Amino acid sequence: MSVLQTQIPVNRGVNMISEKDLIFLISMLDKEDKIEFVEEFREDFEQQIEEKKLSWTAYYKFLRGYAPADERILEIALADEDAKQWIIERVKAKAQKALQIISEIEGNEE
């Protein structure tokens, strides 16, 4: 499959992101981010229960602090543009913080 075939619209079709890139961004989320993702997108997880893609037991575990697998988050993100944008914004904030720390470290080395 070519890269063009795996392009997924993000942010109302203005930007495009491949599924591979989305998986990479999801992998950057830590446990706390994933738990917050579940809380933020509860309706999407409940929709998966209705579609019999997720059990109630798994859902309750997520609500009690178990982090869902990256593949589960990917499923939600593929179905919900707001979820994609949430992931992008969260990773963007982490990247900015990392760059700030690196900049401070490099500034102290000189």
mmCIF file of N, CA and C in Angstrom:
data_model
loop_
_atom_site.group_PDB
_atom_site.id
_atom_site.type_symbol
_atom_site.label_atom_id
_atom_site.label_comp_id
_atom_site.label_asym_id
_atom_site.label_seq_id
_atom_site.Cartn_x
_atom_site.Cartn_y
_atom_site.Cartn_z
ATOM 1 N N MET A 1 0.848 -1.170 0.000
ATOM 2 C CA MET A 1 0.000 0.000 0.000
ATOM 3 C C MET A 1 0.895 1.234 0.000
ATOM 4 N N SER A 2 0.604 2.187 -0.858
ATOM 5 C CA SER A 2 1.425 3.385 -0.938
ATOM 6 C C SER A 2 1.080 4.338 0.199
ATOM 7 N N VAL A 3 1.957 5.301 0.407
ATOM 8 C CA VAL A 3 1.736 6.290 1.457
ATOM 9 C C VAL A 3 0.459 7.073 1.180
ATOM 10 N N LEU A 4 0.199 7.391 -0.076
ATOM 11 C CA LEU A 4 -1.005 8.144 -0.407
ATOM 12 C C LEU A 4 -2.270 7.372 -0.062
ATOM 13 N N GLN A 5 -2.234 6.066 -0.178
ATOM 14 C CA GLN A 5 -3.400 5.258 0.139
ATOM 15 C C GLN A 5 -3.661 5.191 1.637
ATOM 16 N N THR A 6 -2.655 5.454 2.454
ATOM 17 C CA THR A 6 -2.830 5.372 3.901
ATOM 18 C C THR A 6 -3.011 6.742 4.540
ATOM 19 N N GLN A 7 -3.183 7.779 3.730
ATOM 20 C CA GLN A 7 -3.380 9.110 4.282
ATOM 21 C C GLN A 7 -4.754 9.209 4.922
ATOM 22 N N ILE A 8 -4.797 9.794 6.101
ATOM 23 C CA ILE A 8 -6.037 9.947 6.849
ATOM 24 C C ILE A 8 -6.216 11.435 7.127
ATOM 25 N N PRO A 9 -7.365 12.000 6.842
ATOM 26 C CA PRO A 9 -7.544 13.425 7.105
ATOM 27 C C PRO A 9 -7.529 13.731 8.595
ATOM 28 N N VAL A 10 -6.864 14.813 8.942
ATOM 29 C CA VAL A 10 -6.817 15.288 10.318
ATOM 30 C C VAL A 10 -7.178 16.765 10.287
ATOM 31 N N ASN A 11 -7.847 17.210 11.322
ATOM 32 C CA ASN A 11 -8.205 18.620 11.433
ATOM 33 C C ASN A 11 -9.083 19.059 10.262
ATOM 34 N N ARG A 12 -10.184 18.354 10.078
ATOM 35 C CA ARG A 12 -11.198 18.661 9.077
ATOM 36 C C ARG A 12 -10.650 18.628 7.656
ATOM 37 N N GLY A 13 -9.747 17.726 7.371
ATOM 38 C CA GLY A 13 -9.256 17.519 6.019
ATOM 39 C C GLY A 13 -8.174 18.487 5.579
ATOM 40 N N VAL A 14 -7.822 19.461 6.404
ATOM 41 C CA VAL A 14 -6.799 20.423 6.012
ATOM 42 C C VAL A 14 -5.429 19.758 6.013
ATOM 43 N N ASN A 15 -5.115 19.059 7.053
ATOM 44 C CA ASN A 15 -3.845 18.340 7.154
ATOM 45 C C ASN A 15 -4.090 16.865 6.922
ATOM 46 N N MET A 16 -3.073 16.178 6.468
ATOM 47 C CA MET A 16 -3.180 14.735 6.269
ATOM 48 C C MET A 16 -2.126 14.064 7.150
ATOM 49 N N ILE A 17 -2.493 12.911 7.704
ATOM 50 C CA ILE A 17 -1.552 12.140 8.508
ATOM 51 C C ILE A 17 -1.722 10.677 8.132
ATOM 52 N N SER A 18 -0.607 9.991 7.944
ATOM 53 C CA SER A 18 -0.691 8.573 7.611
ATOM 54 C C SER A 18 -0.982 7.770 8.878
ATOM 55 N N GLU A 19 -1.523 6.603 8.693
ATOM 56 C CA GLU A 19 -1.803 5.724 9.832
ATOM 57 C C GLU A 19 -0.506 5.395 10.563
ATOM 58 N N LYS A 20 0.561 5.212 9.809
ATOM 59 C CA LYS A 20 1.874 4.915 10.394
ATOM 60 C C LYS A 20 2.334 6.069 11.298
ATOM 61 N N ASP A 21 2.158 7.297 10.827
ATOM 62 C CA ASP A 21 2.541 8.458 11.630
ATOM 63 C C ASP A 21 1.659 8.593 12.867
ATOM 64 N N LEU A 22 0.386 8.289 12.710
ATOM 65 C CA LEU A 22 -0.531 8.353 13.849
ATOM 66 C C LEU A 22 -0.144 7.326 14.911
ATOM 67 N N ILE A 23 0.228 6.137 14.481
ATOM 68 C CA ILE A 23 0.687 5.105 15.419
ATOM 69 C C ILE A 23 1.933 5.589 16.157
ATOM 70 N N PHE A 24 2.849 6.230 15.433
ATOM 71 C CA PHE A 24 4.056 6.762 16.071
ATOM 72 C C PHE A 24 3.688 7.798 17.132
ATOM 73 N N LEU A 25 2.780 8.706 16.801
ATOM 74 C CA LEU A 25 2.371 9.728 17.773
ATOM 75 C C LEU A 25 1.725 9.100 19.000
ATOM 76 N N ILE A 26 0.894 8.093 18.780
ATOM 77 C CA ILE A 26 0.251 7.408 19.906
ATOM 78 C C ILE A 26 1.299 6.764 20.803
ATOM 79 N N SER A 27 2.355 6.231 20.204
ATOM 80 C CA SER A 27 3.407 5.579 20.995
ATOM 81 C C SER A 27 4.146 6.575 21.889
ATOM 82 N N MET A 28 4.031 7.848 21.584
ATOM 83 C CA MET A 28 4.676 8.885 22.389
ATOM 84 C C MET A 28 3.878 9.214 23.661
ATOM 85 N N LEU A 29 2.644 8.771 23.723
ATOM 86 C CA LEU A 29 1.809 9.039 24.898
ATOM 87 C C LEU A 29 2.229 8.142 26.055
ATOM 88 N N ASP A 30 2.245 8.697 27.267
ATOM 89 C CA ASP A 30 2.549 7.874 28.436
ATOM 90 C C ASP A 30 1.247 7.341 29.040
ATOM 91 N N LYS A 31 1.373 6.575 30.099
ATOM 92 C CA LYS A 31 0.209 5.935 30.717
ATOM 93 C C LYS A 31 -0.833 6.964 31.144
ATOM 94 N N GLU A 32 -0.390 8.049 31.760
ATOM 95 C CA GLU A 32 -1.321 9.074 32.218
ATOM 96 C C GLU A 32 -2.073 9.702 31.047
ATOM 97 N N ASP A 33 -1.374 9.925 29.936
ATOM 98 C CA ASP A 33 -2.029 10.473 28.748
ATOM 99 C C ASP A 33 -3.106 9.523 28.241
ATOM 100 N N LYS A 34 -2.795 8.241 28.217
ATOM 101 C CA LYS A 34 -3.743 7.249 27.707
ATOM 102 C C LYS A 34 -4.970 7.149 28.606
ATOM 103 N N ILE A 35 -4.755 7.248 29.907
ATOM 104 C CA ILE A 35 -5.883 7.223 30.845
ATOM 105 C C ILE A 35 -6.746 8.469 30.647
ATOM 106 N N GLU A 36 -6.111 9.613 30.479
ATOM 107 C CA GLU A 36 -6.856 10.844 30.217
ATOM 108 C C GLU A 36 -7.604 10.754 28.883
ATOM 109 N N PHE A 37 -6.992 10.103 27.899
ATOM 110 C CA PHE A 37 -7.640 9.902 26.601
ATOM 111 C C PHE A 37 -8.947 9.129 26.778
ATOM 112 N N VAL A 38 -8.913 8.084 27.601
ATOM 113 C CA VAL A 38 -10.123 7.291 27.862
ATOM 114 C C VAL A 38 -11.200 8.177 28.478
ATOM 115 N N GLU A 39 -10.823 8.994 29.448
ATOM 116 C CA GLU A 39 -11.794 9.870 30.101
ATOM 117 C C GLU A 39 -12.354 10.900 29.123
ATOM 118 N N GLU A 40 -11.488 11.430 28.284
ATOM 119 C CA GLU A 40 -11.886 12.465 27.329
ATOM 120 C C GLU A 40 -12.814 11.921 26.235
ATOM 121 N N PHE A 41 -12.583 10.687 25.830
ATOM 122 C CA PHE A 41 -13.328 10.113 24.706
ATOM 123 C C PHE A 41 -14.150 8.896 25.143
ATOM 124 N N ARG A 42 -14.769 9.020 26.302
ATOM 125 C CA ARG A 42 -15.605 7.941 26.862
ATOM 126 C C ARG A 42 -16.666 7.473 25.880
ATOM 127 N N GLU A 43 -17.296 8.432 25.216
ATOM 128 C CA GLU A 43 -18.381 8.086 24.291
ATOM 129 C C GLU A 43 -17.891 7.165 23.178
ATOM 130 N N ASP A 44 -16.679 7.394 22.712
ATOM 131 C CA ASP A 44 -16.123 6.554 21.648
ATOM 132 C C ASP A 44 -15.873 5.131 22.149
ATOM 133 N N PHE A 45 -15.413 5.011 23.387
ATOM 134 C CA PHE A 45 -15.207 3.681 23.960
ATOM 135 C C PHE A 45 -16.551 2.984 24.174
ATOM 136 N N GLU A 46 -17.548 3.746 24.616
ATOM 137 C CA GLU A 46 -18.881 3.173 24.789
ATOM 138 C C GLU A 46 -19.469 2.735 23.451
ATOM 139 N N GLN A 47 -19.157 3.472 22.401
ATOM 140 C CA GLN A 47 -19.585 3.085 21.050
ATOM 141 C C GLN A 47 -18.955 1.748 20.663
ATOM 142 N N GLN A 48 -17.687 1.553 21.031
ATOM 143 C CA GLN A 48 -17.024 0.279 20.737
ATOM 144 C C GLN A 48 -17.690 -0.869 21.492
ATOM 145 N N ILE A 49 -18.186 -0.600 22.687
ATOM 146 C CA ILE A 49 -18.913 -1.630 23.438
ATOM 147 C C ILE A 49 -20.188 -2.001 22.685
ATOM 148 N N GLU A 50 -20.915 -0.986 22.224
ATOM 149 C CA GLU A 50 -22.146 -1.239 21.471
ATOM 150 C C GLU A 50 -21.869 -2.040 20.199
ATOM 151 N N GLU A 51 -20.724 -1.767 19.567
ATOM 152 C CA GLU A 51 -20.351 -2.472 18.338
ATOM 153 C C GLU A 51 -19.692 -3.819 18.629
ATOM 154 N N LYS A 52 -19.621 -4.158 19.909
ATOM 155 C CA LYS A 52 -19.019 -5.420 20.368
ATOM 156 C C LYS A 52 -17.536 -5.536 19.986
ATOM 157 N N LYS A 53 -16.855 -4.386 19.954
ATOM 158 C CA LYS A 53 -15.414 -4.353 19.714
ATOM 159 C C LYS A 53 -14.636 -4.271 21.022
ATOM 160 N N LEU A 54 -15.359 -3.997 22.114
ATOM 161 C CA LEU A 54 -14.753 -3.822 23.430
ATOM 162 C C LEU A 54 -15.718 -4.382 24.468
ATOM 163 N N SER A 55 -15.163 -5.054 25.464
ATOM 164 C CA SER A 55 -16.012 -5.599 26.531
ATOM 165 C C SER A 55 -16.195 -4.549 27.629
ATOM 166 N N TRP A 56 -17.290 -4.711 28.383
ATOM 167 C CA TRP A 56 -17.515 -3.833 29.528
ATOM 168 C C TRP A 56 -16.381 -3.967 30.537
ATOM 169 N N THR A 57 -15.887 -5.183 30.712
ATOM 170 C CA THR A 57 -14.803 -5.425 31.666
ATOM 171 C C THR A 57 -13.572 -4.606 31.302
ATOM 172 N N ALA A 58 -13.186 -4.642 30.036
ATOM 173 C CA ALA A 58 -12.020 -3.871 29.588
ATOM 174 C C ALA A 58 -12.263 -2.374 29.774
ATOM 175 N N TYR A 59 -13.450 -1.932 29.437
ATOM 176 C CA TYR A 59 -13.789 -0.515 29.573
ATOM 177 C C TYR A 59 -13.671 -0.064 31.028
ATOM 178 N N TYR A 60 -14.214 -0.848 31.952
ATOM 179 C CA TYR A 60 -14.118 -0.497 33.370
ATOM 180 C C TYR A 60 -12.669 -0.499 33.849
ATOM 181 N N LYS A 61 -11.864 -1.409 33.320
ATOM 182 C CA LYS A 61 -10.439 -1.398 33.675
ATOM 183 C C LYS A 61 -9.795 -0.091 33.216
ATOM 184 N N PHE A 62 -10.136 0.348 32.012
ATOM 185 C CA PHE A 62 -9.589 1.613 31.507
ATOM 186 C C PHE A 62 -10.005 2.771 32.404
ATOM 187 N N LEU A 63 -11.260 2.762 32.836
ATOM 188 C CA LEU A 63 -11.751 3.840 33.698
ATOM 189 C C LEU A 63 -11.105 3.808 35.077
ATOM 190 N N ARG A 64 -10.595 2.661 35.472
ATOM 191 C CA ARG A 64 -9.958 2.522 36.789
ATOM 192 C C ARG A 64 -8.432 2.665 36.730
ATOM 193 N N GLY A 65 -7.912 3.089 35.592
ATOM 194 C CA GLY A 65 -6.496 3.395 35.539
ATOM 195 C C GLY A 65 -5.630 2.499 34.689
ATOM 196 N N TYR A 66 -6.206 1.505 34.044
ATOM 197 C CA TYR A 66 -5.422 0.701 33.110
ATOM 198 C C TYR A 66 -5.337 1.456 31.789
ATOM 199 N N ALA A 67 -4.154 1.515 31.228
ATOM 200 C CA ALA A 67 -3.979 2.220 29.958
ATOM 201 C C ALA A 67 -4.322 1.294 28.795
ATOM 202 N N PRO A 68 -5.123 1.771 27.856
ATOM 203 C CA PRO A 68 -5.435 0.937 26.692
ATOM 204 C C PRO A 68 -4.214 0.778 25.787
ATOM 205 N N ALA A 69 -4.221 -0.275 24.998
ATOM 206 C CA ALA A 69 -3.138 -0.521 24.044
ATOM 207 C C ALA A 69 -3.164 0.549 22.952
ATOM 208 N N ASP A 70 -2.017 0.767 22.340
ATOM 209 C CA ASP A 70 -1.918 1.743 21.258
ATOM 210 C C ASP A 70 -2.914 1.441 20.142
ATOM 211 N N GLU A 71 -3.107 0.161 19.851
ATOM 212 C CA GLU A 71 -4.025 -0.225 18.775
ATOM 213 C C GLU A 71 -5.460 0.197 19.096
ATOM 214 N N ARG A 72 -5.847 0.125 20.358
ATOM 215 C CA ARG A 72 -7.191 0.536 20.778
ATOM 216 C C ARG A 72 -7.351 2.042 20.595
ATOM 217 N N ILE A 73 -6.335 2.798 20.976
ATOM 218 C CA ILE A 73 -6.378 4.250 20.801
ATOM 219 C C ILE A 73 -6.413 4.591 19.321
ATOM 220 N N LEU A 74 -5.660 3.849 18.516
ATOM 221 C CA LEU A 74 -5.666 4.067 17.070
ATOM 222 C C LEU A 74 -7.074 3.883 16.505
ATOM 223 N N GLU A 75 -7.769 2.846 16.923
ATOM 224 C CA GLU A 75 -9.139 2.607 16.450
ATOM 225 C C GLU A 75 -10.035 3.809 16.732
ATOM 226 N N ILE A 76 -9.909 4.354 17.931
ATOM 227 C CA ILE A 76 -10.717 5.520 18.303
ATOM 228 C C ILE A 76 -10.317 6.718 17.447
ATOM 229 N N ALA A 77 -9.015 6.931 17.297
ATOM 230 C CA ALA A 77 -8.524 8.083 16.538
ATOM 231 C C ALA A 77 -8.928 8.014 15.070
ATOM 232 N N LEU A 78 -8.963 6.818 14.514
ATOM 233 C CA LEU A 78 -9.370 6.677 13.116
ATOM 234 C C LEU A 78 -10.845 7.021 12.927
ATOM 235 N N ALA A 79 -11.632 6.854 13.970
ATOM 236 C CA ALA A 79 -13.070 7.103 13.882
ATOM 237 C C ALA A 79 -13.467 8.508 14.336
ATOM 238 N N ASP A 80 -12.572 9.215 15.036
ATOM 239 C CA ASP A 80 -12.933 10.496 15.645
ATOM 240 C C ASP A 80 -11.847 11.535 15.369
ATOM 241 N N GLU A 81 -12.188 12.531 14.566
ATOM 242 C CA GLU A 81 -11.232 13.590 14.218
ATOM 243 C C GLU A 81 -10.744 14.344 15.458
ATOM 244 N N ASP A 82 -11.634 14.550 16.428
ATOM 245 C CA ASP A 82 -11.236 15.251 17.654
ATOM 246 C C ASP A 82 -10.193 14.447 18.431
ATOM 247 N N ALA A 83 -10.309 13.137 18.398
ATOM 248 C CA ALA A 83 -9.327 12.281 19.074
ATOM 249 C C ALA A 83 -7.959 12.416 18.410
ATOM 250 N N LYS A 84 -7.938 12.450 17.085
ATOM 251 C CA LYS A 84 -6.668 12.654 16.365
ATOM 252 C C LYS A 84 -6.040 13.976 16.775
ATOM 253 N N GLN A 85 -6.869 15.020 16.779
ATOM 254 C CA GLN A 85 -6.355 16.340 17.127
ATOM 255 C C GLN A 85 -5.851 16.364 18.564
ATOM 256 N N TRP A 86 -6.534 15.678 19.482
ATOM 257 C CA TRP A 86 -6.112 15.603 20.879
ATOM 258 C C TRP A 86 -4.727 14.967 20.970
ATOM 259 N N ILE A 87 -4.537 13.878 20.249
ATOM 260 C CA ILE A 87 -3.244 13.180 20.250
ATOM 261 C C ILE A 87 -2.154 14.097 19.719
ATOM 262 N N ILE A 88 -2.423 14.754 18.602
ATOM 263 C CA ILE A 88 -1.437 15.658 18.003
ATOM 264 C C ILE A 88 -1.066 16.765 18.975
ATOM 265 N N GLU A 89 -2.056 17.380 19.593
ATOM 266 C CA GLU A 89 -1.791 18.478 20.531
ATOM 267 C C GLU A 89 -1.016 18.000 21.754
ATOM 268 N N ARG A 90 -1.350 16.824 22.269
ATOM 269 C CA ARG A 90 -0.655 16.289 23.444
ATOM 270 C C ARG A 90 0.818 16.018 23.120
ATOM 271 N N VAL A 91 1.076 15.385 21.980
ATOM 272 C CA VAL A 91 2.459 15.075 21.599
ATOM 273 C C VAL A 91 3.217 16.362 21.289
ATOM 274 N N LYS A 92 2.543 17.314 20.683
ATOM 275 C CA LYS A 92 3.162 18.607 20.382
ATOM 276 C C LYS A 92 3.622 19.293 21.672
ATOM 277 N N ALA A 93 2.789 19.272 22.696
ATOM 278 C CA ALA A 93 3.151 19.877 23.983
ATOM 279 C C ALA A 93 4.345 19.161 24.605
ATOM 280 N N LYS A 94 4.366 17.837 24.509
ATOM 281 C CA LYS A 94 5.495 17.069 25.042
ATOM 282 C C LYS A 94 6.781 17.403 24.284
ATOM 283 N N ALA A 95 6.676 17.520 22.964
ATOM 284 C CA ALA A 95 7.846 17.829 22.139
ATOM 285 C C ALA A 95 8.387 19.219 22.468
ATOM 286 N N GLN A 96 7.487 20.176 22.653
ATOM 287 C CA GLN A 96 7.921 21.524 23.005
ATOM 288 C C GLN A 96 8.632 21.537 24.355
ATOM 289 N N LYS A 97 8.101 20.798 25.311
ATOM 290 C CA LYS A 97 8.733 20.711 26.631
ATOM 291 C C LYS A 97 10.108 20.062 26.516
ATOM 292 N N ALA A 98 10.209 18.999 25.714
ATOM 293 C CA ALA A 98 11.493 18.322 25.523
ATOM 294 C C ALA A 98 12.509 19.267 24.883
ATOM 295 N N LEU A 99 12.086 20.017 23.883
ATOM 296 C CA LEU A 99 12.995 20.969 23.236
ATOM 297 C C LEU A 99 13.435 22.067 24.195
ATOM 298 N N GLN A 100 12.531 22.505 25.062
ATOM 299 C CA GLN A 100 12.875 23.517 26.056
ATOM 300 C C GLN A 100 13.945 22.981 27.011
ATOM 301 N N ILE A 101 13.773 21.769 27.470
ATOM 302 C CA ILE A 101 14.739 21.154 28.385
ATOM 303 C C ILE A 101 16.089 20.992 27.700
ATOM 304 N N ILE A 102 16.084 20.506 26.470
ATOM 305 C CA ILE A 102 17.331 20.315 25.719
ATOM 306 C C ILE A 102 18.025 21.648 25.508
ATOM 307 N N SER A 103 17.267 22.672 25.184
ATOM 308 C CA SER A 103 17.831 24.002 24.976
ATOM 309 C C SER A 103 18.498 24.515 26.251
ATOM 310 N N GLU A 104 17.848 24.293 27.390
ATOM 311 C CA GLU A 104 18.420 24.718 28.667
ATOM 312 C C GLU A 104 19.692 23.944 28.983
ATOM 313 N N ILE A 105 19.692 22.656 28.701
ATOM 314 C CA ILE A 105 20.880 21.827 28.944
ATOM 315 C C ILE A 105 22.028 22.290 28.071
ATOM 316 N N GLU A 106 21.747 22.504 26.795
ATOM 317 C CA GLU A 106 22.793 22.948 25.874
ATOM 318 C C GLU A 106 23.294 24.336 26.240
ATOM 319 N N GLY A 107 22.408 25.186 26.743
ATOM 320 C CA GLY A 107 22.807 26.522 27.167
ATOM 321 C C GLY A 107 23.716 26.479 28.381
ATOM 322 N N ASN A 108 23.511 25.517 29.273
ATOM 323 C CA ASN A 108 24.333 25.370 30.470
ATOM 324 C C ASN A 108 25.692 24.767 30.162
ATOM 325 N N GLU A 109 25.808 24.050 29.045
ATOM 326 C CA GLU A 109 27.076 23.408 28.691
ATOM 327 C C GLU A 109 28.084 24.398 28.134
ATOM 328 N N GLU A 110 27.601 25.532 27.655
ATOM 329 C CA GLU A 110 28.513 26.502 27.029
ATOM 330 C C GLU A 110 29.203 27.371 28.013
#
